[in-house]
């Protein structure tokens, strides 16, 4: 069974980490959000791509989910001594990724080519595709003004109140070369438990992606459990946009595309409401707080697809 997983950062990386243990590289392709990407110190930084690749390579920082394990911070300490911007923590090993990616981009390589090359070096077997090789920047229109994603998320700790979200460049951007091909060959398109607004929506906003979803089975794993997001601003964004955060809100957000939703036992009482939208439900333990939990959720999901429950 061929699955294409759409993923953002840490939440998506956990489920993808579970899926790669059960699906071969021919049966699982990961399409990653690049709306979080930004320029910093003149370097092109792609946090979601790096989070997914580091996680699959087994070299991600297990505490934060982003950045590298066994990291050192000499450069970061010296930057602080120089009174350089220190709001976005850059470890020494992580910096090598940003330096080499930037060098290759300047040399004319595409983000897809660079990502495939890094995956080969890091031993990541499954295809990891940037959603696009063209620039797409997520901006948050907030009560503190217009903020690019990383400033909103890291510098302001996602405290500003979000009024609207823009994906700048999305009209001109094309899906990366192998994205539409993978989507059109998929048995299932899976929206990972990432932030619907700033991780999944940028991918859905690319020309041809929604259309591919309409022609395929689409499943999502709710990133909201018991009214809260495990990590990040997803629940806060729902509230600021006037919506009560819940798996029902997630189902409604993807309504029209979604055939099935995986939701947590904590929200079992809401399954009937999701089914009333015409969306099948699978109620299970969706908290992936260790490697076995990631594997188990992936197994439960795959079995539910095979059995026709989803
Ligand atoms: N998130 C933070 O909250 N603080 C940081 O200093 C930080 C640095 C960082 C460096 C590299 C990288 O790939 C990710 C980093 N992140 C940091 C996470 C980043 O903000 C991601 O966009 C989020 O994980 C959301 O996807």
Short mmCIF file of C-alpha atoms and ligand atoms in Angstrom, two decimals:
data_model
loop_
_atom_site.label_atom_id
_atom_site.label_comp_id
_atom_site.label_asym_id
_atom_site.label_seq_id
_atom_site.Cartn_x
_atom_site.Cartn_y
_atom_site.Cartn_z
CA UNK A 1 0.00 0.00 0.00
CA UNK A 2 1.47 3.35 -1.07
CA UNK A 3 1.17 6.20 1.41
CA UNK A 4 2.13 9.84 0.91
CA UNK A 5 2.43 11.64 4.26
CA UNK A 6 2.12 15.44 4.40
CA UNK A 7 4.08 16.68 7.39
CA UNK A 8 5.37 19.78 9.15
CA UNK A 9 7.73 19.77 12.10
CA UNK A 10 7.97 17.82 15.31
CA UNK A 11 4.44 16.33 15.47
CA UNK A 12 4.57 15.12 11.89
CA UNK A 13 8.10 13.75 12.34
CA UNK A 14 6.94 11.47 15.18
CA UNK A 15 4.28 9.72 13.10
CA UNK A 16 6.58 9.52 10.06
CA UNK A 17 9.21 7.94 12.34
CA UNK A 18 6.62 5.28 13.22
CA UNK A 19 5.55 4.74 9.61
CA UNK A 20 9.07 4.17 8.24
CA UNK A 21 9.38 1.16 10.55
CA UNK A 22 6.39 -0.47 8.81
CA UNK A 23 6.58 0.74 5.19
CA UNK A 24 9.33 0.35 2.58
CA UNK A 25 10.81 3.39 0.77
CA UNK A 26 8.69 2.38 -2.23
CA UNK A 27 5.51 2.58 -0.13
CA UNK A 28 6.04 5.75 1.87
CA UNK A 29 6.87 9.22 0.55
CA UNK A 30 7.00 12.25 2.86
CA UNK A 31 6.08 15.71 1.55
CA UNK A 32 7.31 18.42 3.91
CA UNK A 33 6.16 21.99 4.55
CA UNK A 34 8.68 24.69 3.61
CA UNK A 35 6.60 27.70 4.67
CA UNK A 36 8.62 27.88 7.92
CA UNK A 37 11.86 28.37 5.95
CA UNK A 38 13.69 31.67 6.41
CA UNK A 39 16.96 33.50 5.88
CA UNK A 40 19.08 33.99 8.99
CA UNK A 41 22.72 35.23 8.99
CA UNK A 42 22.41 34.99 5.21
CA UNK A 43 21.73 31.23 5.49
CA UNK A 44 18.63 29.47 4.15
CA UNK A 45 17.16 27.52 7.07
CA UNK A 46 14.52 24.80 6.47
CA UNK A 47 13.35 23.74 9.95
CA UNK A 48 10.63 21.26 8.97
CA UNK A 49 12.76 19.51 6.33
CA UNK A 50 15.62 19.26 8.84
CA UNK A 51 13.33 18.04 11.64
CA UNK A 52 11.94 15.25 9.42
CA UNK A 53 15.35 14.25 8.00
CA UNK A 54 17.16 14.38 11.35
CA UNK A 55 14.37 12.32 12.95
CA UNK A 56 14.46 9.66 10.22
CA UNK A 57 18.26 9.62 10.35
CA UNK A 58 18.12 9.11 14.13
CA UNK A 59 20.20 12.23 14.72
CA UNK A 60 17.49 14.60 15.98
CA UNK A 61 17.63 16.16 19.43
CA UNK A 62 15.22 13.89 21.38
CA UNK A 63 14.30 16.59 23.93
CA UNK A 64 13.28 19.37 21.54
CA UNK A 65 12.46 17.32 18.43
CA UNK A 66 14.32 19.92 16.33
CA UNK A 67 18.06 20.43 15.78
CA UNK A 68 20.69 17.77 16.28
CA UNK A 69 21.49 15.26 19.00
CA UNK A 70 25.04 15.33 20.48
CA UNK A 71 25.16 19.00 19.56
CA UNK A 72 27.77 21.56 20.60
CA UNK A 73 27.18 25.29 20.89
CA UNK A 74 30.60 26.95 20.47
CA UNK A 75 29.56 29.08 17.51
CA UNK A 76 26.31 30.05 19.23
CA UNK A 77 28.23 31.13 22.38
CA UNK A 78 30.64 33.22 20.30
CA UNK A 79 27.70 34.80 18.45
CA UNK A 80 26.22 35.80 21.81
CA UNK A 81 29.59 37.33 22.78
CA UNK A 82 29.40 39.35 19.56
CA UNK A 83 25.89 40.50 20.56
CA UNK A 84 24.61 38.80 17.40
CA UNK A 85 20.92 37.81 17.16
CA UNK A 86 20.59 34.78 19.47
CA UNK A 87 16.80 34.22 19.51
CA UNK A 88 17.09 31.27 17.07
CA UNK A 89 19.46 28.69 18.53
CA UNK A 90 21.91 27.29 15.97
CA UNK A 91 24.09 24.38 17.09
CA UNK A 92 27.44 23.65 15.46
CA UNK A 93 26.35 20.43 13.71
CA UNK A 94 23.05 22.02 12.62
CA UNK A 95 24.95 24.99 11.21
CA UNK A 96 26.83 22.68 8.83
CA UNK A 97 23.47 21.75 7.29
CA UNK A 98 22.50 25.41 6.80
CA UNK A 99 25.94 26.35 5.41
CA UNK A 100 26.05 23.50 2.88
CA UNK A 101 22.39 23.89 1.86
CA UNK A 102 22.96 27.60 1.26
CA UNK A 103 26.15 26.96 -0.70
CA UNK A 104 24.41 24.42 -2.96
CA UNK A 105 21.36 26.69 -3.47
CA UNK A 106 23.70 29.52 -4.55
CA UNK A 107 25.35 27.02 -6.90
CA UNK A 108 21.93 26.49 -8.51
CA UNK A 109 20.88 23.16 -7.01
CA UNK A 110 17.19 22.78 -6.15
CA UNK A 111 15.94 22.23 -2.60
CA UNK A 112 14.73 18.79 -3.75
CA UNK A 113 18.18 17.85 -5.05
CA UNK A 114 19.90 19.08 -1.90
CA UNK A 115 17.41 17.26 0.35
CA UNK A 116 17.87 14.00 -1.59
CA UNK A 117 21.67 14.40 -1.31
CA UNK A 118 21.53 15.08 2.46
CA UNK A 119 19.21 12.07 2.95
CA UNK A 120 21.72 9.86 1.14
CA UNK A 121 24.55 11.11 3.37
CA UNK A 122 22.46 10.74 6.56
CA UNK A 123 21.17 7.29 5.56
CA UNK A 124 17.51 8.25 5.23
CA UNK A 125 16.00 5.59 2.91
CA UNK A 126 12.48 6.97 2.40
CA UNK A 127 11.94 9.80 -0.10
CA UNK A 128 11.61 13.16 1.67
CA UNK A 129 10.32 15.83 -0.71
CA UNK A 130 10.10 19.56 -0.02
CA UNK A 131 6.55 20.62 -0.89
CA UNK A 132 8.05 23.03 -3.44
CA UNK A 133 11.43 24.14 -4.79
CA UNK A 134 10.01 27.66 -5.08
CA UNK A 135 9.97 30.10 -2.16
CA UNK A 136 6.80 30.09 -0.05
CA UNK A 137 6.85 32.10 3.19
CA UNK A 138 4.24 31.77 5.93
CA UNK A 139 3.39 35.15 7.50
CA UNK A 140 1.13 35.63 10.51
CA UNK A 141 -0.98 38.80 10.59
CA UNK A 142 -1.19 39.44 14.33
CA UNK A 143 -1.98 42.13 16.90
CA UNK A 144 1.82 42.72 16.96
CA UNK A 145 1.83 43.31 13.19
CA UNK A 146 2.84 41.09 10.28
CA UNK A 147 5.38 38.45 11.37
CA UNK A 148 7.27 35.83 9.36
CA UNK A 149 6.71 32.39 10.87
CA UNK A 150 9.95 31.90 12.84
CA UNK A 151 9.72 35.36 14.42
CA UNK A 152 6.14 34.59 15.48
CA UNK A 153 6.90 31.05 16.64
CA UNK A 154 10.33 31.42 18.26
CA UNK A 155 11.04 35.09 18.94
CA UNK A 156 7.49 35.86 20.17
CA UNK A 157 6.87 32.30 21.48
CA UNK A 158 3.62 32.31 19.43
CA UNK A 159 2.01 34.73 21.93
CA UNK A 160 0.74 37.33 19.39
CA UNK A 161 -2.93 36.96 18.50
CA UNK A 162 -3.33 35.63 14.95
CA UNK A 163 -5.92 37.40 12.80
CA UNK A 164 -4.93 35.90 9.43
CA UNK A 165 -2.29 33.73 7.79
CA UNK A 166 -0.59 34.31 4.42
CA UNK A 167 1.56 32.00 2.33
CA UNK A 168 3.58 34.51 0.35
CA UNK A 169 4.68 33.20 -3.04
CA UNK A 170 2.19 30.31 -3.03
CA UNK A 171 0.41 31.51 -6.20
CA UNK A 172 3.63 31.31 -8.25
CA UNK A 173 5.07 28.26 -6.49
CA UNK A 174 4.80 24.81 -8.06
CA UNK A 175 4.82 21.50 -6.18
CA UNK A 176 8.34 20.03 -6.18
CA UNK A 177 9.05 17.68 -9.15
CA UNK A 178 8.02 14.33 -7.62
CA UNK A 179 5.20 15.56 -5.38
CA UNK A 180 2.20 15.35 -7.74
CA UNK A 181 3.46 12.04 -9.16
CA UNK A 182 3.65 10.56 -5.66
CA UNK A 183 0.22 11.92 -4.70
CA UNK A 184 -1.39 10.53 -7.85
CA UNK A 185 0.10 7.06 -7.28
CA UNK A 186 -0.87 6.98 -3.60
CA UNK A 187 -3.45 4.60 -2.13
CA UNK A 188 -3.68 6.95 0.85
CA UNK A 189 -2.71 10.58 1.42
CA UNK A 190 -2.08 11.11 5.11
CA UNK A 191 -2.17 14.49 6.89
CA UNK A 192 0.21 13.98 9.83
CA UNK A 193 -0.58 15.45 13.28
CA UNK A 194 1.01 18.79 12.36
CA UNK A 195 -0.49 22.25 12.66
CA UNK A 196 -3.35 22.37 10.10
CA UNK A 197 -2.92 26.13 9.49
CA UNK A 198 0.85 26.54 9.09
CA UNK A 199 2.12 23.03 8.30
CA UNK A 200 -0.55 21.25 6.21
CA UNK A 201 -2.39 24.18 4.58
CA UNK A 202 0.75 25.51 2.80
CA UNK A 203 1.11 22.12 1.09
CA UNK A 204 -2.61 22.02 0.21
CA UNK A 205 -2.30 25.55 -1.19
CA UNK A 206 0.08 24.46 -3.96
CA UNK A 207 -1.35 24.11 -7.43
CA UNK A 208 -2.66 20.59 -8.05
CA UNK A 209 -2.38 19.23 -4.50
CA UNK A 210 -6.01 19.68 -3.47
CA UNK A 211 -7.11 18.20 -6.78
CA UNK A 212 -4.93 15.12 -6.14
CA UNK A 213 -6.46 14.82 -2.66
CA UNK A 214 -10.00 14.94 -4.11
CA UNK A 215 -9.15 11.88 -6.24
CA UNK A 216 -7.66 9.82 -3.42
CA UNK A 217 -8.41 8.49 0.05
CA UNK A 218 -7.32 11.16 2.51
CA UNK A 219 -6.80 10.48 6.20
CA UNK A 220 -5.64 12.76 8.99
CA UNK A 221 -4.35 12.24 12.52
CA UNK A 222 -5.73 14.93 14.79
CA UNK A 223 -3.01 17.17 16.26
CA UNK A 224 -5.51 18.26 18.91
CA UNK A 225 -6.04 15.96 21.90
CA UNK A 226 -8.49 16.94 24.62
CA UNK A 227 -8.75 20.48 23.25
CA UNK A 228 -4.98 21.02 23.31
CA UNK A 229 -2.09 20.73 20.90
CA UNK A 230 0.75 18.50 22.08
CA UNK A 231 3.18 21.20 21.04
CA UNK A 232 2.93 24.58 19.32
CA UNK A 233 0.15 27.04 18.53
CA UNK A 234 -2.46 24.85 16.76
CA UNK A 235 -5.09 25.00 19.55
CA UNK A 236 -4.36 28.71 20.19
CA UNK A 237 -4.81 29.47 16.49
CA UNK A 238 -8.17 27.69 16.38
CA UNK A 239 -9.32 29.76 19.39
CA UNK A 240 -8.04 33.03 17.90
CA UNK A 241 -9.90 32.24 14.70
CA UNK A 242 -13.07 31.74 16.77
CA UNK A 243 -13.11 27.94 16.63
CA UNK A 244 -13.12 25.62 19.67
CA UNK A 245 -10.07 23.37 19.27
CA UNK A 246 -11.06 19.69 18.96
CA UNK A 247 -10.84 16.79 16.51
CA UNK A 248 -14.21 18.02 15.16
CA UNK A 249 -12.58 21.38 14.35
CA UNK A 250 -9.74 19.54 12.61
CA UNK A 251 -12.24 17.45 10.60
CA UNK A 252 -14.14 20.59 9.62
CA UNK A 253 -10.90 22.35 8.70
CA UNK A 254 -10.13 19.59 6.17
CA UNK A 255 -13.80 18.99 5.25
CA UNK A 256 -14.30 18.20 1.60
CA UNK A 257 -10.90 16.48 1.44
CA UNK A 258 -11.02 14.12 4.41
CA UNK A 259 -12.32 10.54 4.34
CA UNK A 260 -11.12 9.49 7.78
CA UNK A 261 -9.80 10.95 11.02
CA UNK A 262 -7.67 9.29 13.69
CA UNK A 263 -8.50 10.80 17.06
CA UNK A 264 -7.44 10.17 20.64
CA UNK A 265 -9.33 8.09 23.23
CA UNK A 266 -9.66 11.31 25.25
CA UNK A 267 -12.00 12.63 22.54
CA UNK A 268 -13.98 9.39 21.98
CA UNK A 269 -17.24 11.18 22.79
CA UNK A 270 -16.73 13.40 19.72
CA UNK A 271 -16.43 10.54 17.20
CA UNK A 272 -20.16 10.58 16.37
CA UNK A 273 -19.99 14.30 15.56
CA UNK A 274 -17.08 13.68 13.16
CA UNK A 275 -18.98 10.80 11.53
CA UNK A 276 -21.94 13.15 11.00
CA UNK A 277 -19.66 15.20 8.73
CA UNK A 278 -19.33 12.02 6.64
CA UNK A 279 -15.82 11.26 7.93
CA UNK A 280 -14.87 7.84 9.29
CA UNK A 281 -13.15 7.76 12.67
CA UNK A 282 -10.56 5.62 14.38
CA UNK A 283 -10.34 6.23 18.12
CA UNK A 284 -7.07 5.15 19.71
CA UNK A 285 -4.11 6.30 21.78
CA UNK A 286 -2.49 8.96 19.59
CA UNK A 287 0.03 10.33 22.10
CA UNK A 288 3.47 9.47 20.67
CA UNK A 289 5.70 10.08 23.66
CA UNK A 290 8.21 7.37 22.81
CA UNK A 291 9.47 5.35 19.88
CA UNK A 292 7.24 2.34 20.60
CA UNK A 293 4.15 4.59 20.74
CA UNK A 294 5.11 5.99 17.31
CA UNK A 295 5.43 2.46 15.91
CA UNK A 296 2.16 1.32 17.52
CA UNK A 297 0.13 4.25 16.17
CA UNK A 298 1.53 3.64 12.70
CA UNK A 299 0.65 -0.09 12.95
CA UNK A 300 -2.89 0.63 14.20
CA UNK A 301 -3.37 3.12 11.37
CA UNK A 302 -2.10 0.72 8.69
CA UNK A 303 -4.25 -2.14 10.03
CA UNK A 304 -7.34 0.11 10.03
CA UNK A 305 -6.67 1.04 6.39
CA UNK A 306 -6.14 -2.60 5.38
CA UNK A 307 -9.31 -3.72 7.21
CA UNK A 308 -11.39 -0.99 5.56
CA UNK A 309 -12.19 0.62 8.92
CA UNK A 310 -10.59 3.82 7.54
N1 LIG B 1 12.39 26.33 17.94
C1 LIG B 1 12.46 27.10 19.06
O1 LIG B 1 11.45 27.20 19.77
N2 LIG B 1 13.62 27.75 19.42
C2 LIG B 1 14.75 27.68 18.69
O2 LIG B 1 15.76 28.31 19.04
C3 LIG B 1 14.72 26.86 17.50
C4 LIG B 1 15.88 26.70 16.71
C5 LIG B 1 15.80 25.82 15.61
C6 LIG B 1 16.93 25.58 14.84
C7 LIG B 1 16.87 24.72 13.75
C8 LIG B 1 15.65 24.10 13.43
O3 LIG B 1 15.59 23.24 12.39
C9 LIG B 1 14.50 24.32 14.18
C10 LIG B 1 14.56 25.19 15.28
N3 LIG B 1 13.43 25.42 16.06
C11 LIG B 1 13.50 26.21 17.17
C12 LIG B 1 12.12 24.81 15.70
C13 LIG B 1 11.53 25.62 14.56
O4 LIG B 1 11.06 26.85 15.06
C14 LIG B 1 10.39 24.90 13.80
O5 LIG B 1 9.91 25.72 12.83
C15 LIG B 1 9.27 24.43 14.73
O6 LIG B 1 9.68 23.19 15.19
C16 LIG B 1 7.92 24.32 14.03
O7 LIG B 1 8.02 23.50 12.91
#
